[in-house]
């Protein structure tokens, strides 16, 4: 059932049971202890590895036969992929372990980025994972939401603050703006944006008067503190007093119905 050569890297146990944390954690106890082994085996799961590393993958099977992989970092679960036998999760664990060995798994170095047209999580310049369409489907969400959720989990796994909280404290971005945000969609959907690409109201993009195309922003609604990542691909807004024009999708995430006040953090390129 398991891919050849992966057994030593995987732990198998029953998901969503008493074991909310990784084996060898203080809550779970010594993985080699007879009582822990009994718990795992009685849950109908098989334990394949008793030597966890900094990042580990746990693969489990639901009663209906659906596989699931959980990635643990420093004994904390950071992401779950459904329908995965470890093939997609294990390379992420390997990347995290390499970054740890290189001294890059520090909260201040773990940030979002763009890689090959998709959102990614990097640590000190090392790419930990890229949230492409397949990974987003396995994660059960939109790539821009998943990258922030998984980013927060990774930062907290190494003792740091969630990214959005750290952003409010400064130091992670090349600049910060505040102002009024509006949005646009149906009347422009499918037209050419100023960058040359087709505008898609359901993509997480935005228009700004001066920021370079491709710039990634963390935009936060200052009223409800909801945040999202957007990419600049158009010019505007052209109404006086407005700082940014969001796509319809981004406005929905932030719950901006008309015009709202936002904080805009510019990610380091």
PDB file of C-alpha atoms in Angstrom:
ATOM      1  CA  UNK A   1       0.000   0.000   0.000  1.00  0.00           C
ATOM      2  CA  UNK A   2       2.785   2.448   0.878  1.00  0.00           C
ATOM      3  CA  UNK A   3       5.199   3.771  -1.776  1.00  0.00           C
ATOM      4  CA  UNK A   4       8.499   1.915  -1.882  1.00  0.00           C
ATOM      5  CA  UNK A   5      11.175   3.502   0.253  1.00  0.00           C
ATOM      6  CA  UNK A   6       8.874   5.737   2.311  1.00  0.00           C
ATOM      7  CA  UNK A   7       8.175   3.468   5.269  1.00  0.00           C
ATOM      8  CA  UNK A   8      11.017   4.736   7.438  1.00  0.00           C
ATOM      9  CA  UNK A   9       9.789   8.330   7.066  1.00  0.00           C
ATOM     10  CA  UNK A  10       6.130   7.733   7.846  1.00  0.00           C
ATOM     11  CA  UNK A  11       4.190   7.196  11.040  1.00  0.00           C
ATOM     12  CA  UNK A  12       0.742   5.643  10.702  1.00  0.00           C
ATOM     13  CA  UNK A  13      -2.024   6.122  13.240  1.00  0.00           C
ATOM     14  CA  UNK A  14      -5.733   6.754  13.522  1.00  0.00           C
ATOM     15  CA  UNK A  15      -6.639  10.395  12.725  1.00  0.00           C
ATOM     16  CA  UNK A  16      -8.848  12.542  14.921  1.00  0.00           C
ATOM     17  CA  UNK A  17      -8.603  10.095  17.786  1.00  0.00           C
ATOM     18  CA  UNK A  18      -6.950  10.658  21.153  1.00  0.00           C
ATOM     19  CA  UNK A  19      -3.696  11.434  19.367  1.00  0.00           C
ATOM     20  CA  UNK A  20      -4.000  15.096  18.379  1.00  0.00           C
ATOM     21  CA  UNK A  21      -0.223  15.465  18.608  1.00  0.00           C
ATOM     22  CA  UNK A  22       2.671  13.614  17.094  1.00  0.00           C
ATOM     23  CA  UNK A  23       4.211  10.464  18.542  1.00  0.00           C
ATOM     24  CA  UNK A  24       6.907  11.126  21.142  1.00  0.00           C
ATOM     25  CA  UNK A  25       5.206  14.371  22.187  1.00  0.00           C
ATOM     26  CA  UNK A  26       4.696  14.884  25.923  1.00  0.00           C
ATOM     27  CA  UNK A  27       0.949  14.275  25.508  1.00  0.00           C
ATOM     28  CA  UNK A  28       1.422  11.034  23.611  1.00  0.00           C
ATOM     29  CA  UNK A  29       4.367   9.722  25.572  1.00  0.00           C
ATOM     30  CA  UNK A  30       7.312   7.573  24.526  1.00  0.00           C
ATOM     31  CA  UNK A  31       6.492   6.027  21.182  1.00  0.00           C
ATOM     32  CA  UNK A  32       8.295   2.810  22.167  1.00  0.00           C
ATOM     33  CA  UNK A  33       6.379   2.396  25.427  1.00  0.00           C
ATOM     34  CA  UNK A  34       4.114  -0.681  25.418  1.00  0.00           C
ATOM     35  CA  UNK A  35       1.040   1.342  26.388  1.00  0.00           C
ATOM     36  CA  UNK A  36       1.553   3.735  23.481  1.00  0.00           C
ATOM     37  CA  UNK A  37       2.111   0.865  21.053  1.00  0.00           C
ATOM     38  CA  UNK A  38      -1.075  -0.736  22.341  1.00  0.00           C
ATOM     39  CA  UNK A  39      -3.059   2.465  21.843  1.00  0.00           C
ATOM     40  CA  UNK A  40      -1.889   2.727  18.267  1.00  0.00           C
ATOM     41  CA  UNK A  41      -2.499  -0.896  17.390  1.00  0.00           C
ATOM     42  CA  UNK A  42      -5.895  -0.977  19.112  1.00  0.00           C
ATOM     43  CA  UNK A  43      -6.933   2.002  17.009  1.00  0.00           C
ATOM     44  CA  UNK A  44      -6.418  -0.146  13.944  1.00  0.00           C
ATOM     45  CA  UNK A  45      -3.326   1.722  12.816  1.00  0.00           C
ATOM     46  CA  UNK A  46       0.186   0.630  12.046  1.00  0.00           C
ATOM     47  CA  UNK A  47       3.217   2.446  13.379  1.00  0.00           C
ATOM     48  CA  UNK A  48       6.083   2.359  10.894  1.00  0.00           C
ATOM     49  CA  UNK A  49       8.634   4.748  12.367  1.00  0.00           C
ATOM     50  CA  UNK A  50       9.816   5.129  15.943  1.00  0.00           C
ATOM     51  CA  UNK A  51      12.484   7.747  15.270  1.00  0.00           C
ATOM     52  CA  UNK A  52      10.720  11.043  14.509  1.00  0.00           C
ATOM     53  CA  UNK A  53      12.702  13.884  13.010  1.00  0.00           C
ATOM     54  CA  UNK A  54      11.989  17.613  13.260  1.00  0.00           C
ATOM     55  CA  UNK A  55       9.342  17.253  10.543  1.00  0.00           C
ATOM     56  CA  UNK A  56       7.406  14.002  10.142  1.00  0.00           C
ATOM     57  CA  UNK A  57       4.531  12.699   8.049  1.00  0.00           C
ATOM     58  CA  UNK A  58       1.733  10.634   9.568  1.00  0.00           C
ATOM     59  CA  UNK A  59      -0.406   8.676   7.094  1.00  0.00           C
ATOM     60  CA  UNK A  60      -3.738   7.216   8.156  1.00  0.00           C
ATOM     61  CA  UNK A  61      -6.744   5.535   6.591  1.00  0.00           C
ATOM     62  CA  UNK A  62     -10.372   6.345   7.357  1.00  0.00           C
ATOM     63  CA  UNK A  63     -12.926   3.519   7.688  1.00  0.00           C
ATOM     64  CA  UNK A  64     -14.058   4.205   4.109  1.00  0.00           C
ATOM     65  CA  UNK A  65     -10.524   3.655   2.842  1.00  0.00           C
ATOM     66  CA  UNK A  66      -9.672   7.320   2.268  1.00  0.00           C
ATOM     67  CA  UNK A  67      -6.024   8.083   2.917  1.00  0.00           C
ATOM     68  CA  UNK A  68      -4.848  11.185   4.704  1.00  0.00           C
ATOM     69  CA  UNK A  69      -1.411  12.579   5.480  1.00  0.00           C
ATOM     70  CA  UNK A  70      -0.607  14.940   8.343  1.00  0.00           C
ATOM     71  CA  UNK A  71       2.614  16.916   8.474  1.00  0.00           C
ATOM     72  CA  UNK A  72       4.026  17.543  11.937  1.00  0.00           C
ATOM     73  CA  UNK A  73       6.725  20.114  12.585  1.00  0.00           C
ATOM     74  CA  UNK A  74       8.376  20.100  15.987  1.00  0.00           C
ATOM     75  CA  UNK A  75       5.583  17.766  17.234  1.00  0.00           C
ATOM     76  CA  UNK A  76       2.833  20.138  16.081  1.00  0.00           C
ATOM     77  CA  UNK A  77       0.423  19.340  13.252  1.00  0.00           C
ATOM     78  CA  UNK A  78       0.738  22.049  10.605  1.00  0.00           C
ATOM     79  CA  UNK A  79      -1.203  20.725   7.606  1.00  0.00           C
ATOM     80  CA  UNK A  80      -3.432  17.893   6.452  1.00  0.00           C
ATOM     81  CA  UNK A  81      -3.771  16.516   2.912  1.00  0.00           C
ATOM     82  CA  UNK A  82      -6.679  14.244   2.053  1.00  0.00           C
ATOM     83  CA  UNK A  83      -6.280  11.493  -0.499  1.00  0.00           C
ATOM     84  CA  UNK A  84      -2.516  11.522   0.014  1.00  0.00           C
ATOM     85  CA  UNK A  85      -0.442   8.444   0.837  1.00  0.00           C
ATOM     86  CA  UNK A  86       2.533  10.586   1.794  1.00  0.00           C
ATOM     87  CA  UNK A  87       3.682  11.207  -1.763  1.00  0.00           C
ATOM     88  CA  UNK A  88       2.904  14.923  -1.568  1.00  0.00           C
ATOM     89  CA  UNK A  89       3.470  15.456   2.148  1.00  0.00           C
ATOM     90  CA  UNK A  90       6.840  13.742   2.453  1.00  0.00           C
ATOM     91  CA  UNK A  91       8.747  16.139   0.140  1.00  0.00           C
ATOM     92  CA  UNK A  92       7.457  19.003   2.305  1.00  0.00           C
ATOM     93  CA  UNK A  93       8.781  17.272   5.415  1.00  0.00           C
ATOM     94  CA  UNK A  94      12.118  16.724   3.680  1.00  0.00           C
ATOM     95  CA  UNK A  95      12.308  20.416   2.742  1.00  0.00           C
ATOM     96  CA  UNK A  96      11.491  21.463   6.319  1.00  0.00           C
ATOM     97  CA  UNK A  97      14.177  19.150   7.676  1.00  0.00           C
ATOM     98  CA  UNK A  98      16.740  20.585   5.245  1.00  0.00           C
ATOM     99  CA  UNK A  99      15.811  24.114   6.277  1.00  0.00           C
ATOM    100  CA  UNK A 100      16.108  23.128   9.932  1.00  0.00           C
ATOM    101  CA  UNK A 101      19.555  21.649   9.316  1.00  0.00           C
ATOM    102  CA  UNK A 102      20.562  24.916   7.628  1.00  0.00           C
ATOM    103  CA  UNK A 103      19.325  27.007  10.562  1.00  0.00           C
ATOM    104  CA  UNK A 104      16.462  28.582   8.614  1.00  0.00           C
ATOM    105  CA  UNK A 105      13.446  27.250  10.539  1.00  0.00           C
ATOM    106  CA  UNK A 106      13.017  30.463  12.524  1.00  0.00           C
ATOM    107  CA  UNK A 107       9.712  32.294  12.673  1.00  0.00           C
ATOM    108  CA  UNK A 108      11.198  35.552  11.374  1.00  0.00           C
ATOM    109  CA  UNK A 109      12.491  33.712   8.286  1.00  0.00           C
ATOM    110  CA  UNK A 110       9.278  31.812   7.487  1.00  0.00           C
ATOM    111  CA  UNK A 111       7.253  33.943   5.043  1.00  0.00           C
ATOM    112  CA  UNK A 112       4.972  33.632   2.015  1.00  0.00           C
ATOM    113  CA  UNK A 113       6.348  34.057  -1.495  1.00  0.00           C
ATOM    114  CA  UNK A 114       5.543  33.463  -5.161  1.00  0.00           C
ATOM    115  CA  UNK A 115       7.095  30.501  -6.950  1.00  0.00           C
ATOM    116  CA  UNK A 116       6.311  29.486 -10.546  1.00  0.00           C
ATOM    117  CA  UNK A 117       3.066  31.444 -10.534  1.00  0.00           C
ATOM    118  CA  UNK A 118       1.781  29.962  -7.255  1.00  0.00           C
ATOM    119  CA  UNK A 119       1.949  30.959  -3.598  1.00  0.00           C
ATOM    120  CA  UNK A 120       4.627  29.292  -1.528  1.00  0.00           C
ATOM    121  CA  UNK A 121       6.093  29.193   1.976  1.00  0.00           C
ATOM    122  CA  UNK A 122       9.810  29.853   2.255  1.00  0.00           C
ATOM    123  CA  UNK A 123      12.283  29.794   5.119  1.00  0.00           C
ATOM    124  CA  UNK A 124      15.427  31.853   4.692  1.00  0.00           C
ATOM    125  CA  UNK A 125      15.039  31.645   0.918  1.00  0.00           C
ATOM    126  CA  UNK A 126      14.481  27.859   0.914  1.00  0.00           C
ATOM    127  CA  UNK A 127      11.123  26.806  -0.534  1.00  0.00           C
ATOM    128  CA  UNK A 128       9.250  24.565   1.907  1.00  0.00           C
ATOM    129  CA  UNK A 129       6.125  24.046  -0.187  1.00  0.00           C
ATOM    130  CA  UNK A 130       4.333  25.505  -3.195  1.00  0.00           C
ATOM    131  CA  UNK A 131       0.534  25.596  -3.048  1.00  0.00           C
ATOM    132  CA  UNK A 132      -0.277  24.584  -6.610  1.00  0.00           C
ATOM    133  CA  UNK A 133      -3.763  23.494  -7.668  1.00  0.00           C
ATOM    134  CA  UNK A 134      -3.241  19.835  -6.722  1.00  0.00           C
ATOM    135  CA  UNK A 135      -1.950  20.676  -3.262  1.00  0.00           C
ATOM    136  CA  UNK A 136      -4.793  23.151  -2.716  1.00  0.00           C
ATOM    137  CA  UNK A 137      -7.354  20.471  -3.616  1.00  0.00           C
ATOM    138  CA  UNK A 138      -5.739  18.031  -1.194  1.00  0.00           C
ATOM    139  CA  UNK A 139      -5.715  20.749   1.466  1.00  0.00           C
ATOM    140  CA  UNK A 140      -9.400  21.460   0.885  1.00  0.00           C
ATOM    141  CA  UNK A 141      -9.250  25.205   0.292  1.00  0.00           C
ATOM    142  CA  UNK A 142      -8.161  28.158  -1.796  1.00  0.00           C
ATOM    143  CA  UNK A 143      -4.403  28.486  -2.230  1.00  0.00           C
ATOM    144  CA  UNK A 144      -4.245  32.010  -0.785  1.00  0.00           C
ATOM    145  CA  UNK A 145      -6.135  30.936   2.340  1.00  0.00           C
ATOM    146  CA  UNK A 146      -4.177  27.716   2.775  1.00  0.00           C
ATOM    147  CA  UNK A 147      -0.795  29.389   2.436  1.00  0.00           C
ATOM    148  CA  UNK A 148      -1.641  31.802   5.256  1.00  0.00           C
ATOM    149  CA  UNK A 149      -3.094  29.070   7.473  1.00  0.00           C
ATOM    150  CA  UNK A 150      -0.149  26.723   6.951  1.00  0.00           C
ATOM    151  CA  UNK A 151       2.285  29.609   7.282  1.00  0.00           C
ATOM    152  CA  UNK A 152       0.828  30.526  10.677  1.00  0.00           C
ATOM    153  CA  UNK A 153       0.983  26.888  11.786  1.00  0.00           C
ATOM    154  CA  UNK A 154       4.643  26.586  10.787  1.00  0.00           C
ATOM    155  CA  UNK A 155       5.592  29.817  12.506  1.00  0.00           C
ATOM    156  CA  UNK A 156       3.808  28.787  15.705  1.00  0.00           C
ATOM    157  CA  UNK A 157       5.417  25.322  15.555  1.00  0.00           C
ATOM    158  CA  UNK A 158       8.805  26.992  16.014  1.00  0.00           C
ATOM    159  CA  UNK A 159       7.582  29.327  18.751  1.00  0.00           C
ATOM    160  CA  UNK A 160       6.709  32.361  16.638  1.00  0.00           C
ATOM    161  CA  UNK A 161       3.624  34.528  16.283  1.00  0.00           C
ATOM    162  CA  UNK A 162       1.084  34.149  13.469  1.00  0.00           C
ATOM    163  CA  UNK A 163       2.188  35.977  10.345  1.00  0.00           C
ATOM    164  CA  UNK A 164      -0.591  38.564  10.426  1.00  0.00           C
ATOM    165  CA  UNK A 165       0.198  39.433  14.055  1.00  0.00           C
ATOM    166  CA  UNK A 166       3.894  39.708  13.241  1.00  0.00           C
ATOM    167  CA  UNK A 167       3.016  41.917  10.278  1.00  0.00           C
ATOM    168  CA  UNK A 168       1.303  44.406  12.563  1.00  0.00           C
ATOM    169  CA  UNK A 169       4.545  44.686  14.538  1.00  0.00           C
ATOM    170  CA  UNK A 170       6.576  45.527  11.418  1.00  0.00           C
ATOM    171  CA  UNK A 171       9.924  44.283  10.136  1.00  0.00           C
ATOM    172  CA  UNK A 172       8.667  41.618   7.723  1.00  0.00           C
ATOM    173  CA  UNK A 173       7.767  43.826   4.779  1.00  0.00           C
ATOM    174  CA  UNK A 174       9.361  46.301   2.417  1.00  0.00           C
ATOM    175  CA  UNK A 175       6.654  48.836   3.183  1.00  0.00           C
ATOM    176  CA  UNK A 176       3.199  49.464   4.626  1.00  0.00           C
ATOM    177  CA  UNK A 177       0.327  51.568   3.314  1.00  0.00           C
ATOM    178  CA  UNK A 178      -3.060  52.447   4.733  1.00  0.00           C
ATOM    179  CA  UNK A 179      -6.075  53.772   2.929  1.00  0.00           C
ATOM    180  CA  UNK A 180      -9.431  53.049   1.373  1.00  0.00           C
ATOM    181  CA  UNK A 181     -10.076  49.938  -0.682  1.00  0.00           C
ATOM    182  CA  UNK A 182     -12.748  49.454  -3.306  1.00  0.00           C
ATOM    183  CA  UNK A 183     -13.361  46.487  -5.586  1.00  0.00           C
ATOM    184  CA  UNK A 184     -14.247  45.691  -9.179  1.00  0.00           C
ATOM    185  CA  UNK A 185     -15.486  42.621 -10.999  1.00  0.00           C
ATOM    186  CA  UNK A 186     -18.361  41.829 -13.356  1.00  0.00           C
ATOM    187  CA  UNK A 187     -18.000  44.750 -15.768  1.00  0.00           C
ATOM    188  CA  UNK A 188     -14.265  44.095 -16.212  1.00  0.00           C
ATOM    189  CA  UNK A 189     -14.149  40.295 -16.018  1.00  0.00           C
ATOM    190  CA  UNK A 190     -12.270  38.849 -18.985  1.00  0.00           C
ATOM    191  CA  UNK A 191     -10.852  42.170 -20.147  1.00  0.00           C
ATOM    192  CA  UNK A 192      -7.144  42.820 -20.453  1.00  0.00           C
ATOM    193  CA  UNK A 193      -5.602  44.177 -17.261  1.00  0.00           C
ATOM    194  CA  UNK A 194      -2.850  46.787 -17.484  1.00  0.00           C
ATOM    195  CA  UNK A 195      -0.284  44.003 -17.013  1.00  0.00           C
ATOM    196  CA  UNK A 196      -1.498  42.315 -20.196  1.00  0.00           C
ATOM    197  CA  UNK A 197      -3.139  39.339 -18.532  1.00  0.00           C
ATOM    198  CA  UNK A 198      -6.875  38.716 -18.524  1.00  0.00           C
ATOM    199  CA  UNK A 199      -8.627  40.078 -15.455  1.00  0.00           C
ATOM    200  CA  UNK A 200     -10.414  37.330 -13.507  1.00  0.00           C
ATOM    201  CA  UNK A 201     -12.733  38.600 -10.801  1.00  0.00           C
ATOM    202  CA  UNK A 202     -12.436  35.250  -9.006  1.00  0.00           C
ATOM    203  CA  UNK A 203      -8.639  35.445  -8.679  1.00  0.00           C
ATOM    204  CA  UNK A 204      -6.920  37.091  -5.730  1.00  0.00           C
ATOM    205  CA  UNK A 205      -5.563  40.154  -7.511  1.00  0.00           C
ATOM    206  CA  UNK A 206      -5.684  43.930  -7.158  1.00  0.00           C
ATOM    207  CA  UNK A 207      -5.018  47.201  -8.945  1.00  0.00           C
ATOM    208  CA  UNK A 208      -2.667  49.915  -7.684  1.00  0.00           C
ATOM    209  CA  UNK A 209      -1.442  53.116  -9.281  1.00  0.00           C
ATOM    210  CA  UNK A 210       2.309  52.606  -8.818  1.00  0.00           C
ATOM    211  CA  UNK A 211       3.273  49.258  -7.283  1.00  0.00           C
ATOM    212  CA  UNK A 212       5.080  46.979  -9.777  1.00  0.00           C
ATOM    213  CA  UNK A 213       3.089  44.220 -11.437  1.00  0.00           C
ATOM    214  CA  UNK A 214       3.545  40.948  -9.558  1.00  0.00           C
ATOM    215  CA  UNK A 215       3.967  42.626  -6.164  1.00  0.00           C
ATOM    216  CA  UNK A 216       2.350  40.516  -3.444  1.00  0.00           C
ATOM    217  CA  UNK A 217       0.456  42.291  -0.675  1.00  0.00           C
ATOM    218  CA  UNK A 218      -1.046  41.234   2.614  1.00  0.00           C
ATOM    219  CA  UNK A 219      -4.245  43.279   2.806  1.00  0.00           C
ATOM    220  CA  UNK A 220      -6.077  43.539   6.138  1.00  0.00           C
ATOM    221  CA  UNK A 221      -9.551  44.942   6.692  1.00  0.00           C
ATOM    222  CA  UNK A 222      -8.977  47.189   9.710  1.00  0.00           C
ATOM    223  CA  UNK A 223     -12.611  46.873  10.773  1.00  0.00           C
ATOM    224  CA  UNK A 224     -12.838  43.072  11.103  1.00  0.00           C
ATOM    225  CA  UNK A 225      -9.100  42.175  10.908  1.00  0.00           C
ATOM    226  CA  UNK A 226      -9.652  39.698   8.071  1.00  0.00           C
ATOM    227  CA  UNK A 227      -6.581  39.344   5.834  1.00  0.00           C
ATOM    228  CA  UNK A 228      -5.722  37.948   2.422  1.00  0.00           C
ATOM    229  CA  UNK A 229      -2.860  37.864  -0.053  1.00  0.00           C
ATOM    230  CA  UNK A 230      -3.313  39.595  -3.400  1.00  0.00           C
ATOM    231  CA  UNK A 231      -1.075  40.131  -6.428  1.00  0.00           C
ATOM    232  CA  UNK A 232      -0.897  43.417  -8.340  1.00  0.00           C
ATOM    233  CA  UNK A 233      -1.807  42.927 -12.002  1.00  0.00           C
ATOM    234  CA  UNK A 234      -3.685  46.119 -12.904  1.00  0.00           C
ATOM    235  CA  UNK A 235      -3.665  49.903 -12.514  1.00  0.00           C
ATOM    236  CA  UNK A 236      -6.122  51.947 -10.480  1.00  0.00           C
ATOM    237  CA  UNK A 237      -8.178  52.959  -8.643  1.00  0.00           C
ATOM    238  CA  UNK A 238      -8.887  56.262 -10.343  1.00  0.00           C
ATOM    239  CA  UNK A 239     -11.342  57.594  -7.771  1.00  0.00           C
ATOM    240  CA  UNK A 240      -9.793  60.184  -5.493  1.00  0.00           C
ATOM    241  CA  UNK A 241      -9.116  59.001  -1.949  1.00  0.00           C
ATOM    242  CA  UNK A 242      -8.851  55.274  -2.779  1.00  0.00           C
ATOM    243  CA  UNK A 243      -5.581  53.389  -2.389  1.00  0.00           C
ATOM    244  CA  UNK A 244      -6.329  49.991  -3.922  1.00  0.00           C
ATOM    245  CA  UNK A 245      -8.918  48.234  -6.094  1.00  0.00           C
ATOM    246  CA  UNK A 246      -9.466  44.621  -5.083  1.00  0.00           C
ATOM    247  CA  UNK A 247     -10.855  41.824  -7.214  1.00  0.00           C
ATOM    248  CA  UNK A 248     -14.340  40.667  -6.297  1.00  0.00           C
ATOM    249  CA  UNK A 249     -12.881  37.490  -4.776  1.00  0.00           C
ATOM    250  CA  UNK A 250     -10.483  39.414  -2.522  1.00  0.00           C
ATOM    251  CA  UNK A 251     -13.264  41.765  -1.425  1.00  0.00           C
ATOM    252  CA  UNK A 252     -15.416  38.776  -0.470  1.00  0.00           C
ATOM    253  CA  UNK A 253     -12.649  37.316   1.683  1.00  0.00           C
ATOM    254  CA  UNK A 254     -12.168  40.646   3.450  1.00  0.00           C
ATOM    255  CA  UNK A 255     -15.958  41.197   3.649  1.00  0.00           C
ATOM    256  CA  UNK A 256     -15.772  44.596   1.971  1.00  0.00           C
ATOM    257  CA  UNK A 257     -19.139  45.287   0.345  1.00  0.00           C
ATOM    258  CA  UNK A 258     -18.383  48.734  -1.016  1.00  0.00           C
ATOM    259  CA  UNK A 259     -15.420  50.718   0.250  1.00  0.00           C
ATOM    260  CA  UNK A 260     -13.435  49.821   3.366  1.00  0.00           C
ATOM    261  CA  UNK A 261     -10.364  50.864   5.305  1.00  0.00           C
ATOM    262  CA  UNK A 262      -7.366  48.582   4.891  1.00  0.00           C
ATOM    263  CA  UNK A 263      -3.770  48.120   5.895  1.00  0.00           C
ATOM    264  CA  UNK A 264      -1.517  47.040   3.037  1.00  0.00           C
ATOM    265  CA  UNK A 265       1.766  45.265   3.808  1.00  0.00           C
ATOM    266  CA  UNK A 266       4.123  44.852   0.845  1.00  0.00           C
ATOM    267  CA  UNK A 267       5.952  41.537   0.861  1.00  0.00           C
ATOM    268  CA  UNK A 268       9.659  41.448   0.248  1.00  0.00           C
ATOM    269  CA  UNK A 269      10.275  40.386  -3.401  1.00  0.00           C
TER     270      UNK A 269
END
